[in-house]
mmCIF file of C-alpha atoms in Angstrom:
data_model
loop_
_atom_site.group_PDB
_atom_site.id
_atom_site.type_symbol
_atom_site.label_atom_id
_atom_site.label_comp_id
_atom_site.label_asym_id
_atom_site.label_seq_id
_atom_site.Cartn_x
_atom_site.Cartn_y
_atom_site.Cartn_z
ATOM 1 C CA UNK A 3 -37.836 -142.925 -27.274
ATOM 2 C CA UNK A 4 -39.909 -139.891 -25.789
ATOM 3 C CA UNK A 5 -42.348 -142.577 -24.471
ATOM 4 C CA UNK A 6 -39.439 -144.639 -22.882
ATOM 5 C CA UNK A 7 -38.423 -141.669 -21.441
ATOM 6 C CA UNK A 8 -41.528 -140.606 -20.021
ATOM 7 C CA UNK A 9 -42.337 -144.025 -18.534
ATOM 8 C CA UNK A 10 -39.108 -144.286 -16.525
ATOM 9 C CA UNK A 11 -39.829 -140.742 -15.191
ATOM 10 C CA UNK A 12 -43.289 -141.587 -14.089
ATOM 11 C CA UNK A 13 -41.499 -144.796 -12.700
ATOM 12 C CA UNK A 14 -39.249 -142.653 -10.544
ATOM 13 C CA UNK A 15 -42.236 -140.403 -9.491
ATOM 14 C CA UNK A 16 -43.756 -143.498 -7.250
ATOM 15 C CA UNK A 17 -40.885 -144.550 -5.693
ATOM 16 C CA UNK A 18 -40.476 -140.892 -3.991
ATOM 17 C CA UNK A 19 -44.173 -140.114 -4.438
ATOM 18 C CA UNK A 20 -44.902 -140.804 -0.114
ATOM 19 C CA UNK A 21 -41.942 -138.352 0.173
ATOM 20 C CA UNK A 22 -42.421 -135.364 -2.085
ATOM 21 C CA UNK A 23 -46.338 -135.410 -0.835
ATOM 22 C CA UNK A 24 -44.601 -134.667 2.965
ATOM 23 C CA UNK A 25 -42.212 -132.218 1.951
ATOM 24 C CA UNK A 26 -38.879 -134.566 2.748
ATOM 25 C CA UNK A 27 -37.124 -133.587 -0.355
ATOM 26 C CA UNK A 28 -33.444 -134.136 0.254
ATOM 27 C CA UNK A 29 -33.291 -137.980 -0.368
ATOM 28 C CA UNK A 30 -35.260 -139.546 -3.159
ATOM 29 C CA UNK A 31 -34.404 -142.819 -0.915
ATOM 30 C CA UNK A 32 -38.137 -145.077 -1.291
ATOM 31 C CA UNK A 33 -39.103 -147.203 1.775
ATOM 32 C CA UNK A 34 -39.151 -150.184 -1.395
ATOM 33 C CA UNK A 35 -35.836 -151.598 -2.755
ATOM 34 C CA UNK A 36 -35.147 -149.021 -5.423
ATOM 35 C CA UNK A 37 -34.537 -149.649 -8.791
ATOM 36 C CA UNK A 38 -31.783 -149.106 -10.853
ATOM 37 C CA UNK A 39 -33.142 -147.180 -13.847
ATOM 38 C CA UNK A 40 -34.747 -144.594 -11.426
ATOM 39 C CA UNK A 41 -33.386 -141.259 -10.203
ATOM 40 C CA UNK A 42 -33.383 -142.951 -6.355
ATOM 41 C CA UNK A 43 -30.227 -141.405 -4.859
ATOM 42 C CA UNK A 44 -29.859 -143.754 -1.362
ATOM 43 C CA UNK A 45 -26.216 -143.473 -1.423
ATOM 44 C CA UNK A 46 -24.981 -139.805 -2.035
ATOM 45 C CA UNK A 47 -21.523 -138.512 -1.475
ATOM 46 C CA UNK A 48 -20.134 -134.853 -1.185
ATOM 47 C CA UNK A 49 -18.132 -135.317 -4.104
ATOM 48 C CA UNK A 50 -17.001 -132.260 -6.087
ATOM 49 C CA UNK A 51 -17.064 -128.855 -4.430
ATOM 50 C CA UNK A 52 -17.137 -125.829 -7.096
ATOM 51 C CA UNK A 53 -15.092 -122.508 -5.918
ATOM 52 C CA UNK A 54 -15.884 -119.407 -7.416
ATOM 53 C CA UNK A 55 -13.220 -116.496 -6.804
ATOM 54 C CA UNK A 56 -15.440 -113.907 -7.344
ATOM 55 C CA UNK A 57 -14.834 -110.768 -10.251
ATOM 56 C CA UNK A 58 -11.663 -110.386 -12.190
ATOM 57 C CA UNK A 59 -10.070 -108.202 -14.672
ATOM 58 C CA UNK A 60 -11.780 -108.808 -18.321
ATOM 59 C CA UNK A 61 -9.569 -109.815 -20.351
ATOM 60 C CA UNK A 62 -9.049 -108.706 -23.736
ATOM 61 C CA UNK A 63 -11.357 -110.380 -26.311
ATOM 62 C CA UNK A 64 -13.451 -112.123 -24.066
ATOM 63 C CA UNK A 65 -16.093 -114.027 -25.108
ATOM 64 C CA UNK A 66 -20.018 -112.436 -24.764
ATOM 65 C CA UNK A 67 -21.443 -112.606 -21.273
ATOM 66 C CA UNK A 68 -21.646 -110.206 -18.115
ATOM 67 C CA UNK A 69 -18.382 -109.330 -15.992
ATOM 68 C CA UNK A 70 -17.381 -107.686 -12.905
ATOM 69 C CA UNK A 71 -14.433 -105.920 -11.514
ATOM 70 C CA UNK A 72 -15.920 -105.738 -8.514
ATOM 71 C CA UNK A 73 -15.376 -103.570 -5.231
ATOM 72 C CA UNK A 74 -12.526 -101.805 -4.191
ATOM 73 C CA UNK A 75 -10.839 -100.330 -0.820
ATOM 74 C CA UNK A 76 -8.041 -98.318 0.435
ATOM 75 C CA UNK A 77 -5.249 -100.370 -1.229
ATOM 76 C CA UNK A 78 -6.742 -103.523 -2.374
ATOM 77 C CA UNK A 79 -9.216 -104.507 -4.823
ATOM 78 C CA UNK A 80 -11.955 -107.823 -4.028
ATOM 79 C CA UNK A 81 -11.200 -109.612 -7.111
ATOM 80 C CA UNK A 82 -7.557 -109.996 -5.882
ATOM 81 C CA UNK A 83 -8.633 -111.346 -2.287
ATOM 82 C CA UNK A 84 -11.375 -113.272 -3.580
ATOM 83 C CA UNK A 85 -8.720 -115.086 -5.593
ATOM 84 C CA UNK A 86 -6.721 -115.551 -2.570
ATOM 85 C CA UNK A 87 -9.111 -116.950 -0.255
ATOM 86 C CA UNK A 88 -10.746 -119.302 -3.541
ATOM 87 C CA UNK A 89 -6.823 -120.593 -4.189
ATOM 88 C CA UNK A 90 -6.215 -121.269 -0.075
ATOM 89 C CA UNK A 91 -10.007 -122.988 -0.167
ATOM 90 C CA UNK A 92 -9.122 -125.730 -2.511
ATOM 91 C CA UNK A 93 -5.730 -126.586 -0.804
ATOM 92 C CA UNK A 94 -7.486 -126.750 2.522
ATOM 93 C CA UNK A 95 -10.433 -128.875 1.154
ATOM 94 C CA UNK A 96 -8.560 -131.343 -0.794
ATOM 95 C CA UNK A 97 -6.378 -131.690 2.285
ATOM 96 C CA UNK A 98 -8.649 -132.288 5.088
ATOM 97 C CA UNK A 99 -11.768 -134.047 3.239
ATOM 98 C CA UNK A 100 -11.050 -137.180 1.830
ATOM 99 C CA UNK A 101 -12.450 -138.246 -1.668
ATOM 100 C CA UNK A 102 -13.360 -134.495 -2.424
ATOM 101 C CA UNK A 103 -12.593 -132.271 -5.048
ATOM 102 C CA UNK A 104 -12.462 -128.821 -5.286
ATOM 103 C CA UNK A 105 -13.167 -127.103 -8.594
ATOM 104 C CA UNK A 106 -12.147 -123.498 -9.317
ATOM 105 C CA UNK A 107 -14.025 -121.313 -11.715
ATOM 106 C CA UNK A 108 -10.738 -119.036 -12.010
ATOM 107 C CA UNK A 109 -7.170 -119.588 -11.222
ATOM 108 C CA UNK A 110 -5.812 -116.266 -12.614
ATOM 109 C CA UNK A 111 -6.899 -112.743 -12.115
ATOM 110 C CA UNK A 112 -8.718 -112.884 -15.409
ATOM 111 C CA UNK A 113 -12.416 -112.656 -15.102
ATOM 112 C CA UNK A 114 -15.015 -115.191 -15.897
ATOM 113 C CA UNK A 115 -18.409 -114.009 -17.307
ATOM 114 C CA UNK A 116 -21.357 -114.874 -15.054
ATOM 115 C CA UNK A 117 -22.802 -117.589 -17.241
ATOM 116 C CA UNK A 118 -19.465 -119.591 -17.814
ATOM 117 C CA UNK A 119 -19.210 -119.593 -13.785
ATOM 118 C CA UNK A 120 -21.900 -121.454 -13.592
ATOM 119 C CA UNK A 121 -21.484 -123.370 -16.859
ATOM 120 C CA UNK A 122 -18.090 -123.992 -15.061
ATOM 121 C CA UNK A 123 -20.058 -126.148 -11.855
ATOM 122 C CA UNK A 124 -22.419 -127.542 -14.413
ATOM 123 C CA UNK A 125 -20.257 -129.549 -16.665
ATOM 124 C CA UNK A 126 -18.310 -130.680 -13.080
ATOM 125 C CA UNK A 127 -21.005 -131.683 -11.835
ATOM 126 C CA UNK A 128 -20.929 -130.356 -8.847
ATOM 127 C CA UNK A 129 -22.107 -131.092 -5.375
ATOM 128 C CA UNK A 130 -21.795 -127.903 -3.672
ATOM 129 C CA UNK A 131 -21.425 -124.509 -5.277
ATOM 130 C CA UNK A 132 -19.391 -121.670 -2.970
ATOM 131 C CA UNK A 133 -19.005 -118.436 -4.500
ATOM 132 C CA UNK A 134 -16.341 -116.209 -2.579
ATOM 133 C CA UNK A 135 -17.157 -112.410 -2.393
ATOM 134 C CA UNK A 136 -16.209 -109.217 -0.295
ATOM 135 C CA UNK A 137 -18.679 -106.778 0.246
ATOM 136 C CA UNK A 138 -19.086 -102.936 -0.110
ATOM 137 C CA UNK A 139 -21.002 -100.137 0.363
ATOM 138 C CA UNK A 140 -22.261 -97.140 -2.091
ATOM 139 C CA UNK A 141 -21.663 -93.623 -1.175
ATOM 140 C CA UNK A 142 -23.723 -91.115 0.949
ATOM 141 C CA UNK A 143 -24.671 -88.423 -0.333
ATOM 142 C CA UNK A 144 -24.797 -85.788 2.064
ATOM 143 C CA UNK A 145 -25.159 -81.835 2.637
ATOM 144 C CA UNK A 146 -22.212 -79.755 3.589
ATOM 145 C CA UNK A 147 -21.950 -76.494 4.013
ATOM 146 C CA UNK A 148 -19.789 -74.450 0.931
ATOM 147 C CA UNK A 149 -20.166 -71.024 1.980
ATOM 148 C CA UNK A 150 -21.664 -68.321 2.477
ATOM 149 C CA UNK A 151 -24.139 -65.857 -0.085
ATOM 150 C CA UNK A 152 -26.192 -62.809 1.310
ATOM 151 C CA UNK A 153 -25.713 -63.872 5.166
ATOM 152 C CA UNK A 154 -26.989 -67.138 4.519
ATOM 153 C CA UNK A 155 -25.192 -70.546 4.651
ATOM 154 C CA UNK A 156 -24.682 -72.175 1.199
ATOM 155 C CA UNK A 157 -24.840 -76.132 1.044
ATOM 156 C CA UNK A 158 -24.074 -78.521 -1.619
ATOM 157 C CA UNK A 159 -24.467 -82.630 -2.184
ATOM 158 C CA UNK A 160 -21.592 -84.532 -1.844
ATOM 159 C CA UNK A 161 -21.089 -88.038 -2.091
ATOM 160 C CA UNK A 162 -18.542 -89.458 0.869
ATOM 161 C CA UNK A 163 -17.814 -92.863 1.380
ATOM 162 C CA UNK A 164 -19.461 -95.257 3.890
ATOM 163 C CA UNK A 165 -17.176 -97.307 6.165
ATOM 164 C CA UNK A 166 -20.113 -98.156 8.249
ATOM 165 C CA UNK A 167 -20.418 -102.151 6.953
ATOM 166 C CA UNK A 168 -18.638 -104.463 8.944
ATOM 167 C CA UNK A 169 -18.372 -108.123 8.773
ATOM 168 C CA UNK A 170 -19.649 -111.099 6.753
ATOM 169 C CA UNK A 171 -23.389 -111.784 4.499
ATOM 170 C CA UNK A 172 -24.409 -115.029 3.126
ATOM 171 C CA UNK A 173 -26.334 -114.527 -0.068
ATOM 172 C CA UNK A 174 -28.647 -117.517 -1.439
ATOM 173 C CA UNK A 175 -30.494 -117.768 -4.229
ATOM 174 C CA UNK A 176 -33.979 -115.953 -3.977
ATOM 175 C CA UNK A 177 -37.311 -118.014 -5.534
ATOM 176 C CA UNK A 178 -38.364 -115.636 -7.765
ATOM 177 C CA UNK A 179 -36.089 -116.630 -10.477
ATOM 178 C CA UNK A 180 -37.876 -119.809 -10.508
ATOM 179 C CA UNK A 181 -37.761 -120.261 -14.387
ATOM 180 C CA UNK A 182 -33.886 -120.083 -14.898
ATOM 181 C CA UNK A 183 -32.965 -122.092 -11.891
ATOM 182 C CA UNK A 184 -35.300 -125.058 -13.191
ATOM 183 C CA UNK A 185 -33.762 -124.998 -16.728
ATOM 184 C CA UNK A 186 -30.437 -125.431 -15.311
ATOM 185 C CA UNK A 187 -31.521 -127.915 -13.154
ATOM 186 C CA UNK A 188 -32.895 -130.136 -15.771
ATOM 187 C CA UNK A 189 -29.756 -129.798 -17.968
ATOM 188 C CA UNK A 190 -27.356 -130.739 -15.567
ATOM 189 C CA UNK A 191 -29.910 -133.374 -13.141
ATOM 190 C CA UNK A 192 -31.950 -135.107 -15.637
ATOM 191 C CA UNK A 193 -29.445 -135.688 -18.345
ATOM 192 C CA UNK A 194 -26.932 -137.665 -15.851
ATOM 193 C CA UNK A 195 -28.766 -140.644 -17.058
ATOM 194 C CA UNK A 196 -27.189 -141.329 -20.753
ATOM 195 C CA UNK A 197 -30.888 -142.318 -21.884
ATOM 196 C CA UNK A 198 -33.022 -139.697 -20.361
ATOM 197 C CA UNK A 199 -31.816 -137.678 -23.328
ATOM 198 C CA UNK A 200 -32.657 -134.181 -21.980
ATOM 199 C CA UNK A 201 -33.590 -132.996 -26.073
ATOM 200 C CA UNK A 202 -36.453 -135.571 -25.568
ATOM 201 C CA UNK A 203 -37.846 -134.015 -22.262
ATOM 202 C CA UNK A 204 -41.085 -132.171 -22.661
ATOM 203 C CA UNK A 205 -40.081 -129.229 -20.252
ATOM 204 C CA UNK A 206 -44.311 -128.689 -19.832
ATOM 205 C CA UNK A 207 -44.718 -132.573 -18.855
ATOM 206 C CA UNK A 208 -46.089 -132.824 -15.369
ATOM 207 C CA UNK A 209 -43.477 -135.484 -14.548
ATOM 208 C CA UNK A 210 -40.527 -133.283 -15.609
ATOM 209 C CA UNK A 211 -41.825 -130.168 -14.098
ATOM 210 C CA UNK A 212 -42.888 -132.422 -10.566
ATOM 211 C CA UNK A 213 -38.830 -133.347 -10.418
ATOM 212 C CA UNK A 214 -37.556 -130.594 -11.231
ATOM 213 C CA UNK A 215 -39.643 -128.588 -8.468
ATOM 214 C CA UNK A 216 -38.376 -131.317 -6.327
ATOM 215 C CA UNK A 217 -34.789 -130.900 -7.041
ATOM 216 C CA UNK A 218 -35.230 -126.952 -6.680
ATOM 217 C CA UNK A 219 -36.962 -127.395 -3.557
ATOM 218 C CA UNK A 220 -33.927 -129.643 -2.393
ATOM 219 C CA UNK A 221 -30.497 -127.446 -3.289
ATOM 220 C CA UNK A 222 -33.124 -124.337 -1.768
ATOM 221 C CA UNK A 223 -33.195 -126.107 1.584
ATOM 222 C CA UNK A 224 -29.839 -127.217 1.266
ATOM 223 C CA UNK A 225 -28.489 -123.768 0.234
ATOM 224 C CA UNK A 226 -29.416 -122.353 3.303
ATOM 225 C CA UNK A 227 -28.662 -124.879 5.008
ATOM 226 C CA UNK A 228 -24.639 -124.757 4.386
ATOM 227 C CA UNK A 229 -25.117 -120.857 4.549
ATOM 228 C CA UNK A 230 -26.232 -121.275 8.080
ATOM 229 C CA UNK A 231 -23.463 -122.791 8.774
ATOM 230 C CA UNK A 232 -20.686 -121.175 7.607
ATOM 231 C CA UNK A 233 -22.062 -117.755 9.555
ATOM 232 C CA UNK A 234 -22.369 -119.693 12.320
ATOM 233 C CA UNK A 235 -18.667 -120.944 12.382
ATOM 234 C CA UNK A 236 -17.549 -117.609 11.426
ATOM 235 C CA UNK A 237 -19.372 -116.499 14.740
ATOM 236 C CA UNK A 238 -19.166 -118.793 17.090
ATOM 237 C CA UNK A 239 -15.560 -119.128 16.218
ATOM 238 C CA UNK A 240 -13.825 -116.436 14.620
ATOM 239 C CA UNK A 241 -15.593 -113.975 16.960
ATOM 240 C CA UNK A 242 -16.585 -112.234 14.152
ATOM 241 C CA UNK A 243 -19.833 -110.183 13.305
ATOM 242 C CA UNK A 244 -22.078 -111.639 10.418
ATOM 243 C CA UNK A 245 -24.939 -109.982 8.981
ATOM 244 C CA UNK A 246 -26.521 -113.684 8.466
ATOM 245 C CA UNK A 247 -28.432 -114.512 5.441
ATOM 246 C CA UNK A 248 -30.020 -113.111 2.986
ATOM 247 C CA UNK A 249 -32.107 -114.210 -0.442
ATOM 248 C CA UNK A 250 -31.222 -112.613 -3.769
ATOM 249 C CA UNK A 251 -31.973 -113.137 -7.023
ATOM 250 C CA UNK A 252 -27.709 -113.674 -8.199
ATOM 251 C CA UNK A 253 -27.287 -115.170 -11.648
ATOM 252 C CA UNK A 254 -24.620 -117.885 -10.316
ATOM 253 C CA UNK A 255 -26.609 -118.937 -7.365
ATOM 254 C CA UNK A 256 -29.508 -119.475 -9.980
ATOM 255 C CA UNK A 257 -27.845 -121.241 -12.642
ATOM 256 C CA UNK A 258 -25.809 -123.353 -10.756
ATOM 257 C CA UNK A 259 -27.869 -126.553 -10.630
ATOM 258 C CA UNK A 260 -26.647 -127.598 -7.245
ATOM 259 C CA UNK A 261 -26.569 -126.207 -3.634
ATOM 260 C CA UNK A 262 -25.044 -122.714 -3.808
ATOM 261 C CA UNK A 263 -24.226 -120.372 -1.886
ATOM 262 C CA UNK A 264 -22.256 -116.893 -2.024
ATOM 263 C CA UNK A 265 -20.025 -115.822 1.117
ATOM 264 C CA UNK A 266 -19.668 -112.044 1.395
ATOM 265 C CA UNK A 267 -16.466 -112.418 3.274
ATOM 266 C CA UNK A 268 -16.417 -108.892 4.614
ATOM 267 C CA UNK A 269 -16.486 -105.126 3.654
ATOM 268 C CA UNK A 270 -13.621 -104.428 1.901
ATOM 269 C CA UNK A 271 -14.268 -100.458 2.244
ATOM 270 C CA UNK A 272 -14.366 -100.870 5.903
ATOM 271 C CA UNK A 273 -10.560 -99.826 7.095
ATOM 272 C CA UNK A 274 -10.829 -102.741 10.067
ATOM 273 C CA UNK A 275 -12.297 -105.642 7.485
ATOM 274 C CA UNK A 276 -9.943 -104.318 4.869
ATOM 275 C CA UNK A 277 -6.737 -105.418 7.130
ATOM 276 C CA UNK A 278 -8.597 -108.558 7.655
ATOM 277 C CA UNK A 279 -9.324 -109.729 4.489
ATOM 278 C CA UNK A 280 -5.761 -109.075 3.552
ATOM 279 C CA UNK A 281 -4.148 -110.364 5.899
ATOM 280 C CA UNK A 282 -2.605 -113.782 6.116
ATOM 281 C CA UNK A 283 -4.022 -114.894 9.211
ATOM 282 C CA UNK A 284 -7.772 -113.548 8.211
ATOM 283 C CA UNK A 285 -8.015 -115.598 5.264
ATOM 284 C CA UNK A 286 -6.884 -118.796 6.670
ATOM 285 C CA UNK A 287 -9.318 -118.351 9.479
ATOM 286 C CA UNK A 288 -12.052 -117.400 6.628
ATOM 287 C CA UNK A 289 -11.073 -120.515 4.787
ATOM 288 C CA UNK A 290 -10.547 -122.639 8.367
ATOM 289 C CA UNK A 291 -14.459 -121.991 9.522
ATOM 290 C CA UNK A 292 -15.622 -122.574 5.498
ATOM 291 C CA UNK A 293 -13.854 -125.532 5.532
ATOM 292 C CA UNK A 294 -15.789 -126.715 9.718
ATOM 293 C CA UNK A 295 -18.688 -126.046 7.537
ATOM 294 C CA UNK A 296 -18.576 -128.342 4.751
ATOM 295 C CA UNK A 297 -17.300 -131.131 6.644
ATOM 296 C CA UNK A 298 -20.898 -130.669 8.800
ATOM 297 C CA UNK A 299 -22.730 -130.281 6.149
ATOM 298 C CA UNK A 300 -20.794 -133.504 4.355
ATOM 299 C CA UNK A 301 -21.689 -135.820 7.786
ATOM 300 C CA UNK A 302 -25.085 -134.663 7.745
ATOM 301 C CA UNK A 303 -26.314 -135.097 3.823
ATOM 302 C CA UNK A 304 -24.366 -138.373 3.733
ATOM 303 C CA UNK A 305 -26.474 -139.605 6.746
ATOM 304 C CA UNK A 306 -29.526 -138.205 5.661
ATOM 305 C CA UNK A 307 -28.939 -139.884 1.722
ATOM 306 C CA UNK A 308 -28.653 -143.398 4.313
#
């Protein structure tokens, strides 16, 4: 079986060897009539779009993993907009891009550990991973003065808050989590194929390890890609002010063996992005320009996969 395996692999390898030598890594299409026991992908289709409402409230007896309640402002709280916006998101996508599906990795304001999020967009396979945030900044500490002791002015540290961030942040995943981001890529990529049976993989094999550095290479590109595009809508059409992008090393981004990317919607301790964010008419113009987005990205993956 292992050396059935292994032979299909290295049969995949030459039909997208000319490409991966030059760096094209998007399509695995082959200049040759592909065959059909190969990973060749000449036909893909945005299928299944994973939203992640970011945070929650943990929930009694929840299972093991890491959680979040995330940021707060004056009167609202991130995990409660993030739901919002998510909710609005898959209506809007559903609605206005045909044949797609829109996965949510919460529905309620109960929290979802980190690793089930992206267990979540693994076992849906999905296409395109969009994790919906709002941002926040720590407290200064500063000096102020207290008093006064023996004709001198007494000062002490205080932290204050600082309402100084303003406007959105796309975060993608950052390449120095290498390892994790290829195991989750194998799991979910390689073991599509019901007889590439991924407990028969030799994770060290140089064909495994030259597809899955293929695949990584792809969602990175792609990642930023959809990122781009989503500041640039919120720009270039909302008006609004966006810090651009960013790499970081976020467990979601790297686990979720697909595209990913995760939208700091906007600094919920900021007074002026707090009313936004809340707001009716702010969310629906976040979820509008998210929405302009995919459908670009959507026309331009589906031509390139031609």
């Amino acid at each position: 079986m292992k050396n059935k395996i292994l032979n299909r692999l290295k049969r995949a390898i030459c039909g997208v060897g000319a490409i991966i030598v030059c760096f094209s890594l998007f399509s695995f299409t082959s200049v040759d009539h592909p065959k059909n026991d190969t990973l060749v992908n000449n036909s893909f289709k945005l299928r299944t779009i994973i939203i992640d409402a970011g945070h929650g409230v943990k929930p009694d007896n929840a299972p093991p993993g890491h959680y979040s309640r995330g940021a707060s402002g004056s009167f609202s709280s991130e995990r409660n907009v993030t739901l919002a916006i998510a909710l609005k998101l898959q209506k809007a996508i559903e609605k206005d891009l045909d044949g797609v599906n829109a996965v949510l990795t919460r529905t309620t304001e109960d929290d979802v550990s980190f690793e089930r999020r992206a267990q979540i967009a693994n076992e849906n396979k999905g296409n395109l991973f969009i994790s919906i945030h709002c941002n926040s900044l720590a407290d200064r500490v500063v000096r102020q003065r207290v008093g006064t002791r023996r004709g001198r002015a007494v000062y002490k540290s205080v932290r204050v808050p600082d309402r100084s961030g303003k406007g959105a942040l796309m975060l993608v995943y950052g390449l120095h989590r290498s390892r994790e981001e290829q195991n989750a890529i194998k799991n979910n990529k390689i073991e599509d194929d019901s007889d590439l049976n991924g407990d028969g993989l030799d994770p060290n094999d140089p064909v495994v390890i030259i597809l899955t550095d293929a695949y990584m290479r792809k969602f990175r590109k792609q990642s930023v890609k959809i990122a781009n595009l989503i500041s640039t809508e919120f720009v270039d059409t909302d008006g609004r002010r966006s810090e651009g992008l960013r790499e970081q090393g976020i467990y979601v981004l790297c686990h979720a063996a697909m595209p990913s990317v995760l939208v700091e919607t906007g600094y919920i301790n900021n007074p002026d992005d707090e009313e936004y964010l809340n707001s009716e008419a702010g969310q629906n113009e976040i979820v509008n320009s998210i929405v302009r987005a995919i459908k670009t990205y959507k026309t331009d993956v589906e031509q390139l996969a031609q």
